[in-house]
């Protein structure tokens, strides 16, 4: 009977979860090959390998600090990645990404290490809504100077916020199919069918 318990935050029984539901997203993305392939589609470059922390890593460097639970927290030899699925607009995405990135930095830099040893950090939000209402499929956020936009502050921190409702504007077929799957749960490519198969497999465990 435990299989039919409602998953907290979704109001759904486990058997009704889709890939885009937070719990299932975290479970499926624990598959290294699927996670690596998804990252490569979203970022547009090849990744040699990925290493996991633990499923839905909770980061709380101080007892009194607000802890965060990262949906997908992985790293390679030079970068750390956090991928979050967002189903509802809580109107706090700017501050949320700021806090996540800061906590990731604190978690990754050991005592005594120099700031130059901070890995590049990439925070990705997959939103099933348009957080900025500009109908842009991907908002890439980097730090620039207000007085002169040509001045780029290389803090090695990147935020990519995908508006999955605009999946049809993506030119890359693989990425377009992935974002469409996140938005609609329709698997129309080899990769998304493999993701969907993993979802169905998890429901049978």
PDB file of N, CA, C and O in Angstrom, residues 5 21 30 35 56-58 82 92 94 97 102 107 115 129 137 163 181 201-203:
ATOM      1  N   UNK A   5       1.299   6.040  -1.520  1.00  0.00           N
ATOM      2  CA  UNK A   5       1.391   7.238  -0.696  1.00  0.00           C
ATOM      3  C   UNK A   5       1.597   8.464  -1.569  1.00  0.00           C
ATOM      4  O   UNK A   5       2.308   8.427  -2.564  1.00  0.00           O
ATOM      5  N   UNK A  21       7.969  16.113 -12.234  1.00  0.00           N
ATOM      6  CA  UNK A  21       7.701  16.210 -10.804  1.00  0.00           C
ATOM      7  C   UNK A  21       9.021  16.120 -10.034  1.00  0.00           C
ATOM      8  O   UNK A  21       9.870  15.275 -10.336  1.00  0.00           O
ATOM      9  N   UNK A  30      19.556  10.657 -11.374  1.00  0.00           N
ATOM     10  CA  UNK A  30      20.658   9.964 -10.710  1.00  0.00           C
ATOM     11  C   UNK A  30      21.335   8.972 -11.656  1.00  0.00           C
ATOM     12  O   UNK A  30      22.392   8.427 -11.337  1.00  0.00           O
ATOM     13  N   UNK A  35      21.793  11.917 -17.087  1.00  0.00           N
ATOM     14  CA  UNK A  35      22.076  13.237 -16.529  1.00  0.00           C
ATOM     15  C   UNK A  35      23.128  13.960 -17.362  1.00  0.00           C
ATOM     16  O   UNK A  35      22.979  15.143 -17.687  1.00  0.00           O
ATOM     17  N   UNK A  56      19.581  14.463  -4.209  1.00  0.00           N
ATOM     18  CA  UNK A  56      18.951  15.654  -3.632  1.00  0.00           C
ATOM     19  C   UNK A  56      19.752  16.141  -2.428  1.00  0.00           C
ATOM     20  O   UNK A  56      19.285  16.202  -1.296  1.00  0.00           O
ATOM     21  N   UNK A  57      21.000  16.521  -2.689  1.00  0.00           N
ATOM     22  CA  UNK A  57      21.943  16.969  -1.679  1.00  0.00           C
ATOM     23  C   UNK A  57      21.393  18.141  -0.882  1.00  0.00           C
ATOM     24  O   UNK A  57      20.923  19.123  -1.424  1.00  0.00           O
ATOM     25  N   UNK A  58      21.443  18.032   0.438  1.00  0.00           N
ATOM     26  CA  UNK A  58      21.060  19.137   1.311  1.00  0.00           C
ATOM     27  C   UNK A  58      22.315  19.870   1.744  1.00  0.00           C
ATOM     28  O   UNK A  58      23.258  19.262   2.246  1.00  0.00           O
ATOM     29  N   UNK A  82      24.278  22.473 -10.701  1.00  0.00           N
ATOM     30  CA  UNK A  82      23.026  22.231  -9.979  1.00  0.00           C
ATOM     31  C   UNK A  82      21.893  22.401 -10.979  1.00  0.00           C
ATOM     32  O   UNK A  82      21.823  23.420 -11.679  1.00  0.00           O
ATOM     33  N   UNK A  92      10.512  34.251  -6.953  1.00  0.00           N
ATOM     34  CA  UNK A  92      11.725  34.476  -6.163  1.00  0.00           C
ATOM     35  C   UNK A  92      12.959  33.903  -6.861  1.00  0.00           C
ATOM     36  O   UNK A  92      13.972  33.656  -6.228  1.00  0.00           O
ATOM     37  N   UNK A  94      15.264  34.982  -8.844  1.00  0.00           N
ATOM     38  CA  UNK A  94      16.525  35.709  -8.783  1.00  0.00           C
ATOM     39  C   UNK A  94      17.251  35.480  -7.474  1.00  0.00           C
ATOM     40  O   UNK A  94      18.444  35.112  -7.452  1.00  0.00           O
ATOM     41  N   UNK A  97      18.336  31.693  -7.097  1.00  0.00           N
ATOM     42  CA  UNK A  97      19.569  31.325  -7.800  1.00  0.00           C
ATOM     43  C   UNK A  97      20.794  31.916  -7.108  1.00  0.00           C
ATOM     44  O   UNK A  97      21.842  31.275  -7.029  1.00  0.00           O
ATOM     45  N   UNK A 102      25.656  30.713  -4.020  1.00  0.00           N
ATOM     46  CA  UNK A 102      26.498  31.015  -2.869  1.00  0.00           C
ATOM     47  C   UNK A 102      26.735  29.802  -1.986  1.00  0.00           C
ATOM     48  O   UNK A 102      27.864  29.547  -1.541  1.00  0.00           O
ATOM     49  N   UNK A 107      30.104  25.223  -0.085  1.00  0.00           N
ATOM     50  CA  UNK A 107      30.195  23.779   0.036  1.00  0.00           C
ATOM     51  C   UNK A 107      31.411  23.210  -0.694  1.00  0.00           C
ATOM     52  O   UNK A 107      31.941  22.172  -0.316  1.00  0.00           O
ATOM     53  N   UNK A 115      40.700  31.516  -3.450  1.00  0.00           N
ATOM     54  CA  UNK A 115      39.505  31.756  -4.264  1.00  0.00           C
ATOM     55  C   UNK A 115      39.699  31.301  -5.707  1.00  0.00           C
ATOM     56  O   UNK A 115      38.731  30.935  -6.387  1.00  0.00           O
ATOM     57  N   UNK A 129       7.188  27.472 -16.857  1.00  0.00           N
ATOM     58  CA  UNK A 129       6.502  28.756 -16.985  1.00  0.00           C
ATOM     59  C   UNK A 129       7.565  29.749 -17.455  1.00  0.00           C
ATOM     60  O   UNK A 129       8.769  29.432 -17.444  1.00  0.00           O
ATOM     61  N   UNK A 137      13.411  31.343 -24.796  1.00  0.00           N
ATOM     62  CA  UNK A 137      13.528  29.960 -24.321  1.00  0.00           C
ATOM     63  C   UNK A 137      14.609  29.732 -23.273  1.00  0.00           C
ATOM     64  O   UNK A 137      14.485  28.852 -22.448  1.00  0.00           O
ATOM     65  N   UNK A 163      12.965  28.556 -20.085  1.00  0.00           N
ATOM     66  CA  UNK A 163      11.521  28.731 -20.149  1.00  0.00           C
ATOM     67  C   UNK A 163      10.984  27.641 -21.057  1.00  0.00           C
ATOM     68  O   UNK A 163      10.968  27.782 -22.282  1.00  0.00           O
ATOM     69  N   UNK A 181       9.541  17.706 -23.657  1.00  0.00           N
ATOM     70  CA  UNK A 181       9.228  16.604 -22.745  1.00  0.00           C
ATOM     71  C   UNK A 181       9.031  17.119 -21.325  1.00  0.00           C
ATOM     72  O   UNK A 181       8.099  16.702 -20.625  1.00  0.00           O
ATOM     73  N   UNK A 201      10.081   2.620 -15.355  1.00  0.00           N
ATOM     74  CA  UNK A 201      10.824   1.591 -14.630  1.00  0.00           C
ATOM     75  C   UNK A 201      10.792   1.878 -13.130  1.00  0.00           C
ATOM     76  O   UNK A 201      10.596   0.958 -12.321  1.00  0.00           O
ATOM     77  N   UNK A 202      10.982   3.126 -12.755  1.00  0.00           N
ATOM     78  CA  UNK A 202      10.968   3.484 -11.338  1.00  0.00           C
ATOM     79  C   UNK A 202       9.612   3.206 -10.703  1.00  0.00           C
ATOM     80  O   UNK A 202       9.523   2.835  -9.534  1.00  0.00           O
ATOM     81  N   UNK A 203       8.554   3.362 -11.465  1.00  0.00           N
ATOM     82  CA  UNK A 203       7.213   3.123 -10.932  1.00  0.00           C
ATOM     83  C   UNK A 203       6.966   1.632 -10.653  1.00  0.00           C
ATOM     84  O   UNK A 203       6.083   1.299  -9.865  1.00  0.00           O
TER      85      UNK A 203
END
